[in-house]
Amino acid sequence: MAEKIQFTRNYSDLSTDKGYQFEFYCDRCGTGFRTRFKASVLGAVSTALDTVGGILGGIFGRAADVGEKARSVAWEKAHDEAFVEAMEELRPDFVQCPRCSSWVCRKSCWNQKKGLCKECAPDLGVEMAAAQASRTVEEVWAHSKVAEEDREMLQEKSWREGVRATCPKCEAPLSGKVKFCPECGARIQEKAHCTQCGAALDPKAKFCPECGASRKT
């Protein structure tokens, strides 16, 4: 009976007085496998005694009570035997992972090539496909976000000017958006753009050379 401890957390007992039936579950995906129903001979005898005792009473009633006590012991023994048979029936559908000790279904959650469950040794082909799909979704959202930012920039009255990291004359590092270099005093040129078409503008230009829009608008 030591085999019974192999399935102590992932099964349901569906047995009744009429017979025995069990359902075992995969620890990883939760898929259930139900055994065939096995009728109980003791259950049929007990039902007959209960019926006779209810009709005739007296000695037959006492016989039914004795039969119930005997049945409870015999039923438990038959139940244990049925449980072992159920494990043997479904054993080909389950395998225990040597790494995490989980009982998993052989069909969906067992990596035959690695000899481990797919929680410990995922299917690389499936993982690669999932990673590619996830990456594609990220790129779609990234492109969508950039497009929204571009539309917002085109609607702004003035373009956001870039920030230089070093002075164009002495190449000294700049701490932020400054107009003059703190080392040599050179003016940091800030590019201007047309608010209508986005074309680069000469610092002294009053109108856009591309679309003719006024720089002040």
Short mmCIF file of C-alpha atoms in Angstrom, two decimals:
data_model
loop_
_atom_site.label_atom_id
_atom_site.label_comp_id
_atom_site.label_asym_id
_atom_site.label_seq_id
_atom_site.Cartn_x
_atom_site.Cartn_y
_atom_site.Cartn_z
CA MET A 1 0.00 0.00 0.00
CA ALA A 2 3.02 2.31 0.04
CA GLU A 3 2.15 3.29 -3.53
CA LYS A 4 -0.81 5.33 -2.27
CA ILE A 5 1.40 8.12 -0.97
CA GLN A 6 2.46 8.97 -4.52
CA PHE A 7 -0.86 10.71 -5.15
CA THR A 8 -1.77 12.50 -1.94
CA ARG A 9 -2.39 16.07 -3.09
CA ASN A 10 -3.55 15.94 -6.69
CA TYR A 11 -6.56 13.66 -6.75
CA SER A 12 -10.26 13.69 -5.91
CA ASP A 13 -12.15 10.72 -4.50
CA LEU A 14 -15.46 10.33 -6.34
CA SER A 15 -16.32 7.00 -4.72
CA THR A 16 -19.79 6.29 -3.29
CA ASP A 17 -21.56 3.32 -1.75
CA LYS A 18 -22.28 2.17 -5.28
CA GLY A 19 -18.67 1.95 -6.36
CA TYR A 20 -15.25 3.54 -6.71
CA GLN A 21 -13.94 6.24 -8.99
CA PHE A 22 -11.05 8.69 -8.75
CA GLU A 23 -9.82 11.74 -10.62
CA PHE A 24 -6.14 12.67 -10.77
CA TYR A 25 -4.82 16.10 -11.72
CA CYS A 26 -1.64 17.40 -13.32
CA ASP A 27 0.32 19.59 -10.88
CA ARG A 28 1.32 21.95 -13.69
CA CYS A 29 -1.70 22.48 -15.95
CA GLY A 30 -4.46 21.10 -13.73
CA THR A 31 -5.85 18.77 -16.39
CA GLY A 32 -7.94 16.01 -14.82
CA PHE A 33 -7.90 12.30 -15.69
CA ARG A 34 -10.82 10.24 -14.38
CA THR A 35 -10.68 6.48 -13.86
CA ARG A 36 -13.41 4.09 -14.98
CA PHE A 37 -16.20 3.53 -12.45
CA LYS A 38 -15.83 0.26 -10.58
CA ALA A 39 -19.06 -1.06 -9.04
CA SER A 40 -18.99 -2.17 -5.40
CA VAL A 41 -20.44 -5.58 -4.58
CA LEU A 42 -20.61 -4.61 -0.91
CA GLY A 43 -22.71 -1.60 -1.80
CA ALA A 44 -25.29 -3.78 -3.52
CA VAL A 45 -25.47 -6.18 -0.55
CA SER A 46 -25.84 -3.30 1.90
CA THR A 47 -28.65 -1.80 -0.16
CA ALA A 48 -30.48 -5.13 -0.15
CA LEU A 49 -30.14 -5.48 3.64
CA ASP A 50 -31.33 -1.92 4.18
CA THR A 51 -34.38 -2.59 2.02
CA VAL A 52 -35.29 -5.83 3.83
CA GLY A 53 -34.68 -4.29 7.24
CA GLY A 54 -36.90 -1.35 6.42
CA ILE A 55 -39.77 -3.58 5.32
CA LEU A 56 -39.65 -6.39 7.89
CA GLY A 57 -37.78 -4.82 10.82
CA GLY A 58 -36.88 -6.98 13.85
CA ILE A 59 -34.20 -9.54 13.20
CA PHE A 60 -33.74 -8.35 9.66
CA GLY A 61 -33.20 -4.82 10.91
CA ARG A 62 -30.52 -6.01 13.32
CA ALA A 63 -28.94 -7.98 10.49
CA ALA A 64 -28.80 -4.81 8.46
CA ASP A 65 -27.02 -3.00 11.32
CA VAL A 66 -24.46 -5.80 11.65
CA GLY A 67 -24.05 -5.81 7.89
CA GLU A 68 -23.40 -2.06 7.93
CA LYS A 69 -20.59 -2.42 10.47
CA ALA A 70 -19.04 -5.29 8.55
CA ARG A 71 -19.47 -3.38 5.32
CA SER A 72 -17.68 -0.30 6.65
CA VAL A 73 -14.52 -2.32 7.32
CA ALA A 74 -14.73 -4.34 4.14
CA TRP A 75 -15.62 -1.24 2.10
CA GLU A 76 -12.54 0.63 3.32
CA LYS A 77 -10.34 -2.29 2.33
CA ALA A 78 -12.00 -2.56 -1.08
CA HIS A 79 -11.69 1.22 -1.45
CA ASP A 80 -7.93 1.08 -0.82
CA GLU A 81 -7.54 -1.70 -3.35
CA ALA A 82 -9.57 0.26 -5.89
CA PHE A 83 -7.35 3.29 -5.29
CA VAL A 84 -4.21 1.29 -6.04
CA GLU A 85 -5.83 -0.07 -9.20
CA ALA A 86 -6.78 3.47 -10.20
CA MET A 87 -3.18 4.61 -9.83
CA GLU A 88 -1.99 1.75 -11.99
CA GLU A 89 -4.65 2.58 -14.57
CA LEU A 90 -3.53 6.20 -14.92
CA ARG A 91 0.18 5.77 -14.24
CA PRO A 92 1.04 5.83 -17.99
CA ASP A 93 -0.54 9.29 -18.23
CA PHE A 94 1.56 10.79 -15.41
CA VAL A 95 5.25 11.13 -14.65
CA GLN A 96 7.04 12.57 -11.63
CA CYS A 97 9.69 15.20 -12.30
CA PRO A 98 13.00 14.23 -10.64
CA ARG A 99 13.87 17.89 -10.05
CA CYS A 100 10.73 19.41 -8.48
CA SER A 101 8.91 16.13 -7.62
CA SER A 102 5.68 17.36 -9.24
CA TRP A 103 3.36 14.86 -10.90
CA VAL A 104 2.63 16.15 -14.39
CA CYS A 105 0.68 14.86 -17.37
CA ARG A 106 2.89 13.23 -19.95
CA LYS A 107 0.88 14.64 -22.86
CA SER A 108 1.27 18.39 -22.28
CA CYS A 109 3.66 19.08 -19.42
CA TRP A 110 6.54 16.64 -19.83
CA ASN A 111 9.73 17.43 -21.78
CA GLN A 112 10.65 14.01 -23.11
CA LYS A 113 14.02 15.16 -24.51
CA LYS A 114 15.19 16.64 -21.21
CA GLY A 115 13.59 14.12 -18.87
CA LEU A 116 12.05 16.94 -16.80
CA CYS A 117 8.70 18.67 -16.52
CA LYS A 118 8.25 21.74 -18.71
CA GLU A 119 8.27 23.96 -15.64
CA CYS A 120 11.88 22.91 -14.98
CA ALA A 121 12.86 22.47 -18.64
CA PRO A 122 10.58 24.60 -20.87
CA ASP A 123 10.07 23.69 -24.51
CA LEU A 124 12.53 26.06 -26.22
CA GLY A 125 10.53 26.19 -29.43
CA VAL A 126 7.41 27.27 -27.56
CA GLU A 127 9.36 29.75 -25.44
CA MET A 128 11.00 31.25 -28.53
CA ALA A 129 7.65 31.68 -30.26
CA ALA A 130 6.21 33.29 -27.12
CA ALA A 131 9.23 35.60 -26.79
CA GLN A 132 8.95 36.67 -30.43
CA ALA A 133 5.25 37.37 -30.05
CA SER A 134 5.89 39.36 -26.87
CA ARG A 135 8.64 41.34 -28.58
CA THR A 136 6.37 42.08 -31.53
CA VAL A 137 3.69 43.42 -29.20
CA GLU A 138 6.27 45.63 -27.45
CA GLU A 139 7.42 47.03 -30.80
CA VAL A 140 3.85 47.73 -31.87
CA TRP A 141 3.23 49.71 -28.68
CA ALA A 142 6.58 51.50 -29.02
CA HIS A 143 5.83 52.57 -32.61
CA SER A 144 2.36 53.68 -31.58
CA LYS A 145 3.81 55.79 -28.77
CA VAL A 146 6.37 57.41 -31.08
CA ALA A 147 3.67 58.22 -33.62
CA GLU A 148 1.58 59.90 -30.93
CA GLU A 149 4.58 61.95 -29.79
CA ASP A 150 5.26 63.02 -33.39
CA ARG A 151 1.68 64.21 -33.78
CA GLU A 152 1.92 66.18 -30.55
CA MET A 153 5.18 67.79 -31.69
CA LEU A 154 3.65 68.90 -34.99
CA GLN A 155 0.83 70.57 -33.09
CA GLU A 156 3.16 72.51 -30.79
CA LYS A 157 3.73 76.21 -31.51
CA SER A 158 7.48 75.83 -30.99
CA TRP A 159 9.67 72.78 -31.46
CA ARG A 160 11.55 71.39 -28.53
CA GLU A 161 15.19 72.19 -29.00
CA GLY A 162 17.82 69.54 -28.52
CA VAL A 163 20.36 69.69 -25.72
CA ARG A 164 24.05 69.46 -26.59
CA ALA A 165 26.29 67.30 -24.44
CA THR A 166 29.54 69.17 -25.26
CA CYS A 167 30.59 72.61 -26.42
CA PRO A 168 30.96 72.76 -30.24
CA LYS A 169 34.14 74.85 -29.85
CA CYS A 170 36.17 73.48 -26.91
CA GLU A 171 34.24 70.22 -26.42
CA ALA A 172 33.85 70.87 -22.71
CA PRO A 173 30.97 68.90 -21.16
CA LEU A 174 27.74 70.83 -20.65
CA SER A 175 25.63 70.24 -17.57
CA GLY A 176 22.33 70.98 -19.28
CA LYS A 177 20.57 73.30 -21.68
CA VAL A 178 22.79 76.40 -21.58
CA LYS A 179 23.24 79.31 -23.98
CA PHE A 180 26.99 79.78 -23.46
CA CYS A 181 29.86 77.41 -22.69
CA PRO A 182 30.99 77.75 -19.05
CA GLU A 183 34.61 77.05 -20.10
CA CYS A 184 35.26 79.17 -23.21
CA GLY A 185 32.19 81.38 -23.37
CA ALA A 186 31.24 80.22 -26.88
CA ARG A 187 27.58 80.53 -27.80
CA ILE A 188 25.80 77.20 -27.95
CA GLN A 189 23.87 77.17 -31.21
CA GLU A 190 20.28 76.09 -30.73
CA LYS A 191 18.53 74.80 -33.82
CA ALA A 192 15.12 76.20 -34.65
CA HIS A 193 12.39 74.44 -36.62
CA CYS A 194 9.33 75.54 -38.51
CA THR A 195 6.19 75.04 -36.45
CA GLN A 196 4.23 74.15 -39.59
CA CYS A 197 6.39 71.70 -41.56
CA GLY A 198 9.24 70.96 -39.16
CA ALA A 199 12.03 72.13 -41.49
CA ALA A 200 15.27 73.41 -39.92
CA LEU A 201 15.50 77.22 -39.81
CA ASP A 202 18.48 79.52 -39.95
CA PRO A 203 18.77 81.42 -36.65
CA LYS A 204 18.31 84.73 -38.49
CA ALA A 205 15.51 83.61 -40.83
CA LYS A 206 12.09 85.24 -40.42
CA PHE A 207 10.24 82.84 -42.73
CA CYS A 208 10.49 79.11 -43.40
CA PRO A 209 12.38 78.38 -46.65
CA GLU A 210 10.26 75.26 -47.20
CA CYS A 211 6.67 76.35 -46.63
CA GLY A 212 6.97 80.14 -46.23
CA ALA A 213 5.37 80.19 -42.78
CA SER A 214 6.31 83.06 -40.52
CA ARG A 215 8.70 82.12 -37.76
CA LYS A 216 6.64 84.09 -35.24
CA THR A 217 3.43 82.08 -35.81
#
